[in-house]
Structures are given as C-alpha cells and as structure tokens.
Amino acid sequence: MTKRKPLSTLVAESLADKIQSGLLPPGTQLPTEAELCKEYEVSRTVVREAIARLRSEGIVIPHQGRGMFVSEAPAARNFSIPEEALKTLPETIALLELRLSVEVEAAGLCAERRTETEAVELRALMEQFDAQHGDPAAVQIHYDYDFHLAIAKAAGNEFMHAFLSYLRPILVPRFQLEYVVARELKDAYYERIHKEHSAIMDAIEKRNGRAARQAMRRHLSNSLERVRHLVLSSGVSSSDTEQKAAAETFFGDLKRPIPLDG
C-alpha cells in the first residue's frame, strides 16, 4: 500500500500547479489562510506549511502587511525527491529508470576519460563491495553505490556526479537486503552483481566506451527487471512481514538464470 503524501505537500503541489498553469498568474495575491483552509478542507497549520514550502522555492513572496503573492519571476523549482517517496517497489522502479538514463552515458565517458589512478581506485571499490558479503553484519548497499558514484566522478562531468550524489541518501529502499536471512540467497544475489560489475570494470580499464555503456545498461536493466519481478510476484506489500516474504521469494528466484545480454 502506497504511503500517502502529507497534506501540506498535497496543498503545496496543488497551488504550484495552479501557478504553473496560469490560474494564479505572477503578481496575483494568494487566497487568505481561511480561504485556503476552506478550499482544501485542512487546518491552518497545514496551509502555513504548504505556503512555507512554496516560499522556500521562490514561487511565492510576502508583501508586508498584504499577504503572499505569486512571484513576478518565479524561480525555477529545484529538483527534489520528497522524503516520503521511494518507499514502495513502484517508486524504486521509477528511480532505477532515472539512474539508467544517466549512468549509461556516465560509464561510457568514464571509459573514455578516466585516468590510470581513477581506474585503480574503481577496481579497489569494486573489490571492496565484493568483500562485504562474507560478513552478514557488513552487508551495506552503499559499497555498491560508492562504485557507481566513482564512475560518474571519473566521467569528468560534474553535473552527473552531483546528481548521483544527490540520489545517494534515498537510494536504498527499506525492503532490500535487510529482509533476506538465508545466506545462500544473498550469495546468489552478490554473484550476479559481481559479474555485472566486472563487465563494467573490464570495459573501463580497456577504455572501451561502447562496451562500458552496454555493460552499465545491462547491469541497471537487470536490476530493474529484478525489482519488476518482485512487484509482479508479490504485489506492493503493505507490511514488513509481507515485504520480507516477498524478498525471500525474489532472492530465491535469483537461482534461476537471467540472460546477461538482454
């Protein structure tokens, strides 16, 4: 079951949509708190939180003693992924699709631009990730993301690296490896990831941009398919018990080969 967004977020998004569509043109005064409370059937606290969010984004500005007005030149809204997002499998799929669009090119550029020092560092990060699954207490997905983040950095594009750095804190959904208790299931998962990482690393070391792009696309596409399989086999779980059962089924199915070239 998808977690509902906070009421203040819903109100802020609704007002922002009205502003963007022209229903509330630049320079227009926003309705009063009382009017917004009545329109959205929420409390004053909710309205104030929504307005504070719009103000922080430069969409509305205060006029002393007159209330809040739509900015004459609304600032471009900063890209953000709300903290309430990415707590379900469909949202994780959306994030993987986003990563796919950026990281494939990052891998190709990395192969073409990386220095010898960066190649050595990337190999060390990959081996560090491989070493973690021997100790269940040390299993942390952030070692995997260290590898991906270093690829983006070695691509020589500061915006790619900054974007993927922004995604890092929200990357790992709560239903992932922590729910898998059977060691052999984790081993199957890590073996698959190791093969995919090795293909990416080999292409980068050979400075083969095309092969690096193909290997990264294969890796993230396989990750996407693994999560999609979990959705199809278990549905969107609404409790930790259901999520754990779904994860057990999902990782168990990793014993069944998935073609690496599809």
PDB file of C-alpha atoms in Angstrom:
ATOM      1  CA  MET A   1       0.000   0.000   0.000  1.00  0.00           C
ATOM      2  CA  THR A   2       1.459   3.317  -1.073  1.00  0.00           C
ATOM      3  CA  LYS A   3       2.083   5.757   1.745  1.00  0.00           C
ATOM      4  CA  ARG A   4       0.020   8.940   1.406  1.00  0.00           C
ATOM      5  CA  LYS A   5       1.787  12.249   0.997  1.00  0.00           C
ATOM      6  CA  PRO A   6       1.438  14.741   3.856  1.00  0.00           C
ATOM      7  CA  LEU A   7      -1.495  17.129   3.454  1.00  0.00           C
ATOM      8  CA  SER A   8       0.839  20.113   3.352  1.00  0.00           C
ATOM      9  CA  THR A   9       2.669  18.567   0.390  1.00  0.00           C
ATOM     10  CA  LEU A  10      -0.599  17.989  -1.463  1.00  0.00           C
ATOM     11  CA  VAL A  11      -1.726  21.578  -0.883  1.00  0.00           C
ATOM     12  CA  ALA A  12       1.662  22.987  -1.948  1.00  0.00           C
ATOM     13  CA  GLU A  13       1.673  20.887  -5.111  1.00  0.00           C
ATOM     14  CA  SER A  14      -1.887  21.932  -5.968  1.00  0.00           C
ATOM     15  CA  LEU A  15      -1.064  25.632  -5.573  1.00  0.00           C
ATOM     16  CA  ALA A  16       2.156  25.230  -7.557  1.00  0.00           C
ATOM     17  CA  ASP A  17       0.173  23.570 -10.370  1.00  0.00           C
ATOM     18  CA  LYS A  18      -2.269  26.484 -10.419  1.00  0.00           C
ATOM     19  CA  ILE A  19       0.613  28.936 -10.642  1.00  0.00           C
ATOM     20  CA  GLN A  20       2.349  26.988 -13.388  1.00  0.00           C
ATOM     21  CA  SER A  21      -0.865  26.653 -15.408  1.00  0.00           C
ATOM     22  CA  GLY A  22      -1.629  30.373 -15.161  1.00  0.00           C
ATOM     23  CA  LEU A  23      -4.666  30.090 -12.941  1.00  0.00           C
ATOM     24  CA  LEU A  24      -2.667  32.154 -10.459  1.00  0.00           C
ATOM     25  CA  PRO A  25      -0.572  34.489 -12.665  1.00  0.00           C
ATOM     26  CA  PRO A  26       2.595  36.302 -11.484  1.00  0.00           C
ATOM     27  CA  GLY A  27       1.724  39.139  -9.120  1.00  0.00           C
ATOM     28  CA  THR A  28      -1.542  37.588  -8.019  1.00  0.00           C
ATOM     29  CA  GLN A  29      -2.307  37.579  -4.319  1.00  0.00           C
ATOM     30  CA  LEU A  30      -2.864  34.129  -2.867  1.00  0.00           C
ATOM     31  CA  PRO A  31      -6.176  33.418  -1.142  1.00  0.00           C
ATOM     32  CA  THR A  32      -6.127  34.036   2.595  1.00  0.00           C
ATOM     33  CA  GLU A  33      -5.331  31.259   5.060  1.00  0.00           C
ATOM     34  CA  ALA A  34      -9.003  30.988   5.933  1.00  0.00           C
ATOM     35  CA  GLU A  35      -9.961  30.673   2.266  1.00  0.00           C
ATOM     36  CA  LEU A  36      -7.333  28.017   1.628  1.00  0.00           C
ATOM     37  CA  CYS A  37      -8.397  26.094   4.722  1.00  0.00           C
ATOM     38  CA  LYS A  38     -11.941  26.055   3.424  1.00  0.00           C
ATOM     39  CA  GLU A  39     -10.968  25.183  -0.158  1.00  0.00           C
ATOM     40  CA  TYR A  40      -8.734  22.255   0.803  1.00  0.00           C
ATOM     41  CA  GLU A  41     -10.551  21.294   3.999  1.00  0.00           C
ATOM     42  CA  VAL A  42      -7.376  21.371   6.070  1.00  0.00           C
ATOM     43  CA  SER A  43      -6.120  23.161   9.183  1.00  0.00           C
ATOM     44  CA  ARG A  44      -4.251  26.469   9.305  1.00  0.00           C
ATOM     45  CA  THR A  45      -1.094  24.572  10.246  1.00  0.00           C
ATOM     46  CA  VAL A  46      -1.269  22.566   7.035  1.00  0.00           C
ATOM     47  CA  VAL A  47      -1.803  25.714   4.963  1.00  0.00           C
ATOM     48  CA  ARG A  48       1.099  27.508   6.648  1.00  0.00           C
ATOM     49  CA  GLU A  49       3.430  24.566   5.994  1.00  0.00           C
ATOM     50  CA  ALA A  50       2.371  24.496   2.340  1.00  0.00           C
ATOM     51  CA  ILE A  51       2.951  28.228   1.917  1.00  0.00           C
ATOM     52  CA  ALA A  52       6.324  27.966   3.660  1.00  0.00           C
ATOM     53  CA  ARG A  53       7.368  25.332   1.151  1.00  0.00           C
ATOM     54  CA  LEU A  54       6.321  27.493  -1.811  1.00  0.00           C
ATOM     55  CA  ARG A  55       8.115  30.466  -0.311  1.00  0.00           C
ATOM     56  CA  SER A  56      11.327  28.460   0.185  1.00  0.00           C
ATOM     57  CA  GLU A  57      11.222  27.566  -3.503  1.00  0.00           C
ATOM     58  CA  GLY A  58      10.780  31.198  -4.560  1.00  0.00           C
ATOM     59  CA  ILE A  59       7.351  30.557  -6.014  1.00  0.00           C
ATOM     60  CA  VAL A  60       5.558  32.995  -3.707  1.00  0.00           C
ATOM     61  CA  ILE A  61       6.835  36.057  -1.840  1.00  0.00           C
ATOM     62  CA  PRO A  62       5.400  38.058   1.088  1.00  0.00           C
ATOM     63  CA  HIS A  63       4.297  41.692   0.759  1.00  0.00           C
ATOM     64  CA  GLN A  64       4.478  43.435   4.111  1.00  0.00           C
ATOM     65  CA  GLY A  65       1.018  43.694   5.619  1.00  0.00           C
ATOM     66  CA  ARG A  66      -0.693  42.450   2.464  1.00  0.00           C
ATOM     67  CA  GLY A  67      -0.145  38.695   2.398  1.00  0.00           C
ATOM     68  CA  MET A  68       1.514  36.280  -0.005  1.00  0.00           C
ATOM     69  CA  PHE A  69       1.822  36.922  -3.747  1.00  0.00           C
ATOM     70  CA  VAL A  70       2.911  34.831  -6.713  1.00  0.00           C
ATOM     71  CA  SER A  71       6.442  35.850  -7.608  1.00  0.00           C
ATOM     72  CA  GLU A  72       6.742  38.091 -10.684  1.00  0.00           C
ATOM     73  CA  ALA A  73       9.603  35.931 -11.880  1.00  0.00           C
ATOM     74  CA  PRO A  74       9.132  32.574 -10.182  1.00  0.00           C
ATOM     75  CA  ALA A  75      12.421  30.832  -9.537  1.00  0.00           C
ATOM     76  CA  ALA A  76      12.968  27.571 -11.313  1.00  0.00           C
ATOM     77  CA  ARG A  77      11.785  24.886  -8.928  1.00  0.00           C
ATOM     78  CA  ASN A  78      14.676  22.886  -7.561  1.00  0.00           C
ATOM     79  CA  PHE A  79      14.615  19.226  -8.446  1.00  0.00           C
ATOM     80  CA  SER A  80      13.748  17.157  -5.427  1.00  0.00           C
ATOM     81  CA  ILE A  81      12.526  13.736  -4.434  1.00  0.00           C
ATOM     82  CA  PRO A  82      10.353  14.074  -1.317  1.00  0.00           C
ATOM     83  CA  GLU A  83      11.395  12.011   1.679  1.00  0.00           C
ATOM     84  CA  GLU A  84       8.033  10.280   1.659  1.00  0.00           C
ATOM     85  CA  ALA A  85       8.769   8.925  -1.807  1.00  0.00           C
ATOM     86  CA  LEU A  86      10.730   5.793  -2.727  1.00  0.00           C
ATOM     87  CA  LYS A  87       9.281   3.588  -0.027  1.00  0.00           C
ATOM     88  CA  THR A  88       7.462   1.233  -2.350  1.00  0.00           C
ATOM     89  CA  LEU A  89       8.573  -1.032  -5.177  1.00  0.00           C
ATOM     90  CA  PRO A  90       6.978   1.037  -7.996  1.00  0.00           C
ATOM     91  CA  GLU A  91       8.842   4.120  -6.777  1.00  0.00           C
ATOM     92  CA  THR A  92      12.074   2.142  -6.715  1.00  0.00           C
ATOM     93  CA  ILE A  93      11.430   1.164 -10.340  1.00  0.00           C
ATOM     94  CA  ALA A  94      11.000   4.837 -11.245  1.00  0.00           C
ATOM     95  CA  LEU A  95      14.331   5.673  -9.600  1.00  0.00           C
ATOM     96  CA  LEU A  96      16.123   2.866 -11.443  1.00  0.00           C
ATOM     97  CA  GLU A  97      14.733   4.163 -14.732  1.00  0.00           C
ATOM     98  CA  LEU A  98      16.104   7.599 -13.856  1.00  0.00           C
ATOM     99  CA  ARG A  99      19.518   6.185 -12.975  1.00  0.00           C
ATOM    100  CA  LEU A 100      19.574   4.203 -16.206  1.00  0.00           C
ATOM    101  CA  SER A 101      19.202   7.364 -18.271  1.00  0.00           C
ATOM    102  CA  VAL A 102      22.235   8.987 -16.588  1.00  0.00           C
ATOM    103  CA  GLU A 103      24.606   6.200 -15.604  1.00  0.00           C
ATOM    104  CA  VAL A 104      24.839   4.508 -19.004  1.00  0.00           C
ATOM    105  CA  GLU A 105      26.418   7.604 -20.525  1.00  0.00           C
ATOM    106  CA  ALA A 106      28.499   8.192 -17.383  1.00  0.00           C
ATOM    107  CA  ALA A 107      30.058   4.738 -17.771  1.00  0.00           C
ATOM    108  CA  GLY A 108      30.936   5.418 -21.404  1.00  0.00           C
ATOM    109  CA  LEU A 109      32.504   8.782 -20.614  1.00  0.00           C
ATOM    110  CA  CYS A 110      34.390   7.237 -17.708  1.00  0.00           C
ATOM    111  CA  ALA A 111      35.971   4.640 -20.005  1.00  0.00           C
ATOM    112  CA  GLU A 112      36.985   7.350 -22.444  1.00  0.00           C
ATOM    113  CA  ARG A 113      38.247   9.924 -19.936  1.00  0.00           C
ATOM    114  CA  ARG A 114      39.410   8.155 -16.781  1.00  0.00           C
ATOM    115  CA  THR A 115      42.976   8.412 -15.551  1.00  0.00           C
ATOM    116  CA  GLU A 116      45.114   5.453 -14.552  1.00  0.00           C
ATOM    117  CA  THR A 117      44.713   6.440 -10.905  1.00  0.00           C
ATOM    118  CA  GLU A 118      40.932   6.530 -11.252  1.00  0.00           C
ATOM    119  CA  ALA A 119      40.930   3.087 -12.874  1.00  0.00           C
ATOM    120  CA  VAL A 120      42.888   1.670  -9.938  1.00  0.00           C
ATOM    121  CA  GLU A 121      40.518   3.317  -7.458  1.00  0.00           C
ATOM    122  CA  LEU A 122      37.474   1.944  -9.288  1.00  0.00           C
ATOM    123  CA  ARG A 123      38.881  -1.586  -9.226  1.00  0.00           C
ATOM    124  CA  ALA A 124      39.543  -1.236  -5.477  1.00  0.00           C
ATOM    125  CA  LEU A 125      35.965  -0.052  -4.844  1.00  0.00           C
ATOM    126  CA  MET A 126      34.538  -2.977  -6.774  1.00  0.00           C
ATOM    127  CA  GLU A 127      36.663  -5.412  -4.777  1.00  0.00           C
ATOM    128  CA  GLN A 128      35.639  -3.692  -1.536  1.00  0.00           C
ATOM    129  CA  PHE A 129      31.987  -4.306  -2.388  1.00  0.00           C
ATOM    130  CA  ASP A 130      32.739  -7.949  -3.248  1.00  0.00           C
ATOM    131  CA  ALA A 131      34.409  -8.440   0.138  1.00  0.00           C
ATOM    132  CA  GLN A 132      31.421  -7.247   2.171  1.00  0.00           C
ATOM    133  CA  HIS A 133      29.043 -10.154   1.659  1.00  0.00           C
ATOM    134  CA  GLY A 134      31.328 -12.547   3.524  1.00  0.00           C
ATOM    135  CA  ASP A 135      30.224 -10.874   6.747  1.00  0.00           C
ATOM    136  CA  PRO A 136      26.409 -10.536   7.109  1.00  0.00           C
ATOM    137  CA  ALA A 137      26.859  -7.678   9.562  1.00  0.00           C
ATOM    138  CA  ALA A 138      28.810  -5.716   6.954  1.00  0.00           C
ATOM    139  CA  VAL A 139      26.258  -6.030   4.165  1.00  0.00           C
ATOM    140  CA  GLN A 140      25.634  -2.474   3.027  1.00  0.00           C
ATOM    141  CA  ILE A 141      24.399  -1.357  -0.360  1.00  0.00           C
ATOM    142  CA  HIS A 142      26.365   1.862  -0.009  1.00  0.00           C
ATOM    143  CA  TYR A 143      29.526  -0.022  -1.057  1.00  0.00           C
ATOM    144  CA  ASP A 144      27.798  -0.723  -4.370  1.00  0.00           C
ATOM    145  CA  TYR A 145      26.852   2.915  -4.794  1.00  0.00           C
ATOM    146  CA  ASP A 146      30.424   4.022  -3.999  1.00  0.00           C
ATOM    147  CA  PHE A 147      31.438   2.190  -7.170  1.00  0.00           C
ATOM    148  CA  HIS A 148      28.716   3.820  -9.259  1.00  0.00           C
ATOM    149  CA  LEU A 149      29.415   7.257  -7.842  1.00  0.00           C
ATOM    150  CA  ALA A 150      33.141   6.950  -8.584  1.00  0.00           C
ATOM    151  CA  ILE A 151      32.333   6.061 -12.190  1.00  0.00           C
ATOM    152  CA  ALA A 152      30.323   9.267 -12.525  1.00  0.00           C
ATOM    153  CA  LYS A 153      33.165  11.274 -10.996  1.00  0.00           C
ATOM    154  CA  ALA A 154      35.720   9.756 -13.375  1.00  0.00           C
ATOM    155  CA  ALA A 155      33.411  10.603 -16.286  1.00  0.00           C
ATOM    156  CA  GLY A 156      34.605  14.172 -15.901  1.00  0.00           C
ATOM    157  CA  ASN A 157      31.115  15.635 -15.791  1.00  0.00           C
ATOM    158  CA  GLU A 158      30.474  17.482 -12.543  1.00  0.00           C
ATOM    159  CA  PHE A 159      26.714  17.551 -13.074  1.00  0.00           C
ATOM    160  CA  MET A 160      26.440  13.778 -13.454  1.00  0.00           C
ATOM    161  CA  HIS A 161      28.427  13.313 -10.278  1.00  0.00           C
ATOM    162  CA  ALA A 162      26.420  15.933  -8.370  1.00  0.00           C
ATOM    163  CA  PHE A 163      23.114  14.420  -9.498  1.00  0.00           C
ATOM    164  CA  LEU A 164      24.046  10.897  -8.432  1.00  0.00           C
ATOM    165  CA  SER A 165      25.431  12.239  -5.145  1.00  0.00           C
ATOM    166  CA  TYR A 166      22.035  13.831  -4.527  1.00  0.00           C
ATOM    167  CA  LEU A 167      20.323  10.470  -5.078  1.00  0.00           C
ATOM    168  CA  ARG A 168      22.574   8.567  -2.692  1.00  0.00           C
ATOM    169  CA  PRO A 169      20.774   9.173   0.629  1.00  0.00           C
ATOM    170  CA  ILE A 170      17.469   7.967  -0.807  1.00  0.00           C
ATOM    171  CA  LEU A 171      18.766   5.182  -2.998  1.00  0.00           C
ATOM    172  CA  VAL A 172      18.298   2.119  -0.818  1.00  0.00           C
ATOM    173  CA  PRO A 173      14.655   1.203  -0.158  1.00  0.00           C
ATOM    174  CA  ARG A 174      13.907  -0.315   3.203  1.00  0.00           C
ATOM    175  CA  PHE A 175      12.763  -3.678   1.816  1.00  0.00           C
ATOM    176  CA  GLN A 176      16.139  -4.591   0.320  1.00  0.00           C
ATOM    177  CA  LEU A 177      18.749  -6.992   1.689  1.00  0.00           C
ATOM    178  CA  GLU A 178      17.902  -6.464   5.353  1.00  0.00           C
ATOM    179  CA  TYR A 179      14.878  -8.732   4.865  1.00  0.00           C
ATOM    180  CA  VAL A 180      16.820 -11.641   3.370  1.00  0.00           C
ATOM    181  CA  VAL A 181      18.045 -14.001   6.026  1.00  0.00           C
ATOM    182  CA  ALA A 182      19.105 -17.096   4.060  1.00  0.00           C
ATOM    183  CA  ARG A 183      22.832 -16.840   3.303  1.00  0.00           C
ATOM    184  CA  GLU A 184      22.639 -18.819   0.062  1.00  0.00           C
ATOM    185  CA  LEU A 185      20.080 -16.345  -1.315  1.00  0.00           C
ATOM    186  CA  LYS A 186      22.378 -13.428  -0.631  1.00  0.00           C
ATOM    187  CA  ASP A 187      25.229 -15.293  -2.277  1.00  0.00           C
ATOM    188  CA  ALA A 188      23.198 -15.740  -5.462  1.00  0.00           C
ATOM    189  CA  TYR A 189      22.422 -12.039  -5.500  1.00  0.00           C
ATOM    190  CA  TYR A 190      26.023 -10.966  -4.963  1.00  0.00           C
ATOM    191  CA  GLU A 191      27.345 -13.358  -7.572  1.00  0.00           C
ATOM    192  CA  ARG A 192      25.049 -11.784 -10.145  1.00  0.00           C
ATOM    193  CA  ILE A 193      26.108  -8.269  -9.176  1.00  0.00           C
ATOM    194  CA  HIS A 194      29.790  -9.255  -9.228  1.00  0.00           C
ATOM    195  CA  LYS A 195      29.555 -10.474 -12.818  1.00  0.00           C
ATOM    196  CA  GLU A 196      27.807  -7.301 -13.925  1.00  0.00           C
ATOM    197  CA  HIS A 197      30.281  -5.034 -12.124  1.00  0.00           C
ATOM    198  CA  SER A 198      33.207  -6.966 -13.589  1.00  0.00           C
ATOM    199  CA  ALA A 199      31.918  -6.414 -17.115  1.00  0.00           C
ATOM    200  CA  ILE A 200      31.656  -2.670 -16.471  1.00  0.00           C
ATOM    201  CA  MET A 201      35.122  -2.520 -14.911  1.00  0.00           C
ATOM    202  CA  ASP A 202      36.773  -4.515 -17.702  1.00  0.00           C
ATOM    203  CA  ALA A 203      35.372  -2.149 -20.327  1.00  0.00           C
ATOM    204  CA  ILE A 204      36.514   0.908 -18.373  1.00  0.00           C
ATOM    205  CA  GLU A 205      40.040  -0.486 -17.989  1.00  0.00           C
ATOM    206  CA  LYS A 206      40.165  -1.164 -21.737  1.00  0.00           C
ATOM    207  CA  ARG A 207      38.928   2.387 -22.445  1.00  0.00           C
ATOM    208  CA  ASN A 208      36.087   0.893 -24.457  1.00  0.00           C
ATOM    209  CA  GLY A 209      33.268   3.437 -24.125  1.00  0.00           C
ATOM    210  CA  ARG A 210      30.776   1.447 -26.148  1.00  0.00           C
ATOM    211  CA  ALA A 211      31.294  -1.724 -24.119  1.00  0.00           C
ATOM    212  CA  ALA A 212      31.118   0.253 -20.864  1.00  0.00           C
ATOM    213  CA  ARG A 213      27.766   1.763 -21.880  1.00  0.00           C
ATOM    214  CA  GLN A 214      26.444  -1.666 -22.844  1.00  0.00           C
ATOM    215  CA  ALA A 215      27.635  -3.238 -19.585  1.00  0.00           C
ATOM    216  CA  MET A 216      26.108  -0.483 -17.436  1.00  0.00           C
ATOM    217  CA  ARG A 217      22.841  -0.649 -19.358  1.00  0.00           C
ATOM    218  CA  ARG A 218      22.782  -4.418 -18.842  1.00  0.00           C
ATOM    219  CA  HIS A 219      23.529  -4.053 -15.126  1.00  0.00           C
ATOM    220  CA  LEU A 220      20.855  -1.445 -14.379  1.00  0.00           C
ATOM    221  CA  SER A 221      18.337  -3.066 -16.726  1.00  0.00           C
ATOM    222  CA  ASN A 222      18.800  -6.358 -14.902  1.00  0.00           C
ATOM    223  CA  SER A 223      18.340  -4.565 -11.585  1.00  0.00           C
ATOM    224  CA  LEU A 224      15.174  -3.011 -12.969  1.00  0.00           C
ATOM    225  CA  GLU A 225      13.877  -6.387 -14.093  1.00  0.00           C
ATOM    226  CA  ARG A 226      14.680  -7.937 -10.717  1.00  0.00           C
ATOM    227  CA  VAL A 227      12.585  -5.319  -8.947  1.00  0.00           C
ATOM    228  CA  ARG A 228       9.800  -5.585 -11.526  1.00  0.00           C
ATOM    229  CA  HIS A 229       9.781  -9.324 -10.959  1.00  0.00           C
ATOM    230  CA  LEU A 230       9.344  -8.708  -7.246  1.00  0.00           C
ATOM    231  CA  VAL A 231       6.366  -6.430  -7.940  1.00  0.00           C
ATOM    232  CA  LEU A 232       4.729  -8.955 -10.255  1.00  0.00           C
ATOM    233  CA  SER A 233       5.320 -11.928  -7.983  1.00  0.00           C
ATOM    234  CA  SER A 234       4.303 -10.329  -4.709  1.00  0.00           C
ATOM    235  CA  GLY A 235       2.404  -7.146  -5.401  1.00  0.00           C
ATOM    236  CA  VAL A 236       3.132  -3.973  -3.443  1.00  0.00           C
ATOM    237  CA  SER A 237       3.489  -5.190   0.130  1.00  0.00           C
ATOM    238  CA  SER A 238       1.881  -3.212   2.906  1.00  0.00           C
ATOM    239  CA  SER A 239       3.716  -4.605   5.916  1.00  0.00           C
ATOM    240  CA  ASP A 240       7.220  -5.611   6.918  1.00  0.00           C
ATOM    241  CA  THR A 241       6.149  -9.267   7.178  1.00  0.00           C
ATOM    242  CA  GLU A 242       4.783  -9.224   3.639  1.00  0.00           C
ATOM    243  CA  GLN A 243       7.847  -7.377   2.331  1.00  0.00           C
ATOM    244  CA  LYS A 244      10.141  -9.941   3.940  1.00  0.00           C
ATOM    245  CA  ALA A 245       8.208 -12.831   2.409  1.00  0.00           C
ATOM    246  CA  ALA A 246       8.290 -11.107  -0.965  1.00  0.00           C
ATOM    247  CA  ALA A 247      12.037 -10.556  -0.710  1.00  0.00           C
ATOM    248  CA  GLU A 248      12.629 -14.212   0.190  1.00  0.00           C
ATOM    249  CA  THR A 249      10.729 -15.278  -2.928  1.00  0.00           C
ATOM    250  CA  PHE A 250      12.507 -12.695  -5.042  1.00  0.00           C
ATOM    251  CA  PHE A 251      16.055 -13.590  -3.997  1.00  0.00           C
ATOM    252  CA  GLY A 252      15.241 -17.275  -4.208  1.00  0.00           C
ATOM    253  CA  ASP A 253      14.337 -16.778  -7.850  1.00  0.00           C
ATOM    254  CA  LEU A 254      17.843 -15.405  -8.491  1.00  0.00           C
ATOM    255  CA  LYS A 255      18.982 -19.019  -8.614  1.00  0.00           C
ATOM    256  CA  ARG A 256      17.171 -19.119 -11.958  1.00  0.00           C
ATOM    257  CA  PRO A 257      19.500 -17.577 -14.570  1.00  0.00           C
ATOM    258  CA  ILE A 258      18.540 -14.287 -16.178  1.00  0.00           C
ATOM    259  CA  PRO A 259      20.287 -13.687 -19.541  1.00  0.00           C
ATOM    260  CA  LEU A 260      23.009 -11.070 -19.139  1.00  0.00           C
ATOM    261  CA  ASP A 261      22.671  -9.836 -22.708  1.00  0.00           C
ATOM    262  CA  GLY A 262      19.012  -8.894 -22.575  1.00  0.00           C
TER     263      GLY A 262
END
